[in-house]
Amino acid sequence: MRYILASNNKGKLKEMKAILANLGAEVISQSEAGLSIDADETGTTFEENALIKAKAACEAIREPAIADDSGLAVEALGGAPGVYSARYGGCATDEERVNLLLKNLEGEKNRRAKFVSCIACTFPNGDVITARGECEGVITLAPRGEGGFGYDPIFELLDTGKTMAELSDEEKNAVSHRGRALKIFEMKLREYNADK
Ligand code: IMP
């Protein structure tokens, strides 16, 4: 079976394709499928937004579609930027968002944060599979590393002392919120297919 990845974020697409390669299914991006959907993320939770995106692609192409909604939740900021991670403060670039977050945490001792990823897969018959993954860390005082995307340079993993941006792609996928959500999703999808 073929699955459409409902995302326009190049960083996420690269990671999701690499991890979903294990499924033995064909996974193609929505642009490869000729779709240019940018669904309004009006949900207040990661789960809701992942479903909105997956449903929009599935309805448009009438094939199973997979979407991820993810973001960074910072404890001292009451869980912000959360579902607004991609548009934090109305900033236009990752660099501006990172700098705004560091400014908002200036002088703050509690720098605990977590990345969250929710995966949703919707099928043309209305069936839905969802999976959630989290990854805990702390926000650094300054960016470090060249890998990854988004907030990776300021997110230090609890047990390695490295930022996400200092990990190789494989290392990040093995521990990241998205990697964890996709592993759970992979298991649920295998069960779903076995029941068919
Ligand atoms: P959305 O899921 O497309 O709404 O966007 C999620 C946003 O959260 C991204 O644009 C990034 O700013 C941030 N984000 C999600 N996952 C990661 C990650 O693995 N590393 C760094 N930032 C991330």
CSV table of C-alpha atoms and ligand atoms in Angstrom, one decimal, residues 7-9 11-12 15 41 46 49 53 68-72 81-88 94 97 115-118 148-153 155 164 172 176-178, ligand 1:
chain,number,residue,atom,x,y,z
A,7,SER,CA,3.8,17.7,5.3
A,8,ASN,CA,5.7,20.5,3.6
A,9,ASN,CA,8.4,20.7,6.2
A,11,GLY,CA,13.2,18.5,7.9
A,12,LYS,CA,10.3,16.4,9.0
A,15,GLU,CA,13.1,12.1,9.1
A,41,GLU,CA,-3.9,24.0,12.0
A,46,PHE,CA,-0.9,18.1,18.6
A,49,ASN,CA,-3.7,19.1,14.3
A,53,LYS,CA,-3.6,17.5,8.2
A,68,ASP,CA,2.8,14.6,12.1
A,69,ASP,CA,2.1,17.5,14.3
A,70,SER,CA,4.9,18.3,16.7
A,71,GLY,CA,6.5,21.0,18.7
A,72,LEU,CA,8.5,22.1,21.8
A,81,PRO,CA,5.4,27.4,22.2
A,82,GLY,CA,3.6,24.1,22.0
A,83,VAL,CA,1.2,23.8,19.0
A,84,TYR,CA,2.4,27.2,17.9
A,85,SER,CA,6.1,26.1,17.7
A,86,ALA,CA,6.2,26.7,13.9
A,87,ARG,CA,4.8,30.3,14.2
A,88,TYR,CA,6.2,31.3,17.6
A,94,ASP,CA,14.0,29.1,12.8
A,97,ARG,CA,12.2,31.6,16.9
A,115,PHE,CA,9.6,17.7,22.2
A,116,VAL,CA,6.3,16.1,21.4
A,117,SER,CA,5.2,14.4,18.2
A,118,CYS,CA,1.8,13.1,17.3
A,148,GLY,CA,18.5,18.8,12.4
A,149,PHE,CA,16.1,21.7,12.1
A,150,GLY,CA,13.9,24.1,14.1
A,151,TYR,CA,14.8,24.2,17.8
A,152,ASP,CA,17.3,21.3,17.6
A,153,PRO,CA,20.4,23.6,18.3
A,155,PHE,CA,17.5,21.4,22.9
A,164,MET,CA,19.7,17.4,19.0
A,172,LYS,CA,18.4,11.8,16.3
A,176,SER,CA,13.6,11.8,19.1
A,177,HIS,CA,9.9,12.3,19.8
A,178,ARG,CA,9.2,11.7,16.1
B,1,IMP,P1,4.2,21.6,12.6
B,1,IMP,O1,4.2,20.3,13.2
B,1,IMP,O2,4.4,21.6,11.2
B,1,IMP,O3,3.1,22.5,13.1
B,1,IMP,O4,5.6,22.3,13.1
B,1,IMP,C1,6.3,21.9,14.2
B,1,IMP,C2,7.4,22.9,14.6
B,1,IMP,O5,7.9,22.5,15.8
B,1,IMP,C3,8.5,22.9,13.6
B,1,IMP,O6,8.4,23.9,12.6
B,1,IMP,C4,9.7,23.2,14.5
B,1,IMP,O7,9.8,24.6,14.8
B,1,IMP,C5,9.3,22.5,15.8
B,1,IMP,N1,9.8,21.1,15.8
B,1,IMP,C6,9.1,19.9,15.6
B,1,IMP,N2,9.9,18.9,15.6
B,1,IMP,C7,11.1,19.4,15.8
B,1,IMP,C8,12.4,18.7,15.8
B,1,IMP,O8,12.5,17.5,15.7
B,1,IMP,N3,13.4,19.5,16.0
B,1,IMP,C9,13.3,20.9,16.2
B,1,IMP,N4,12.2,21.5,16.1
B,1,IMP,C10,11.1,20.8,15.9
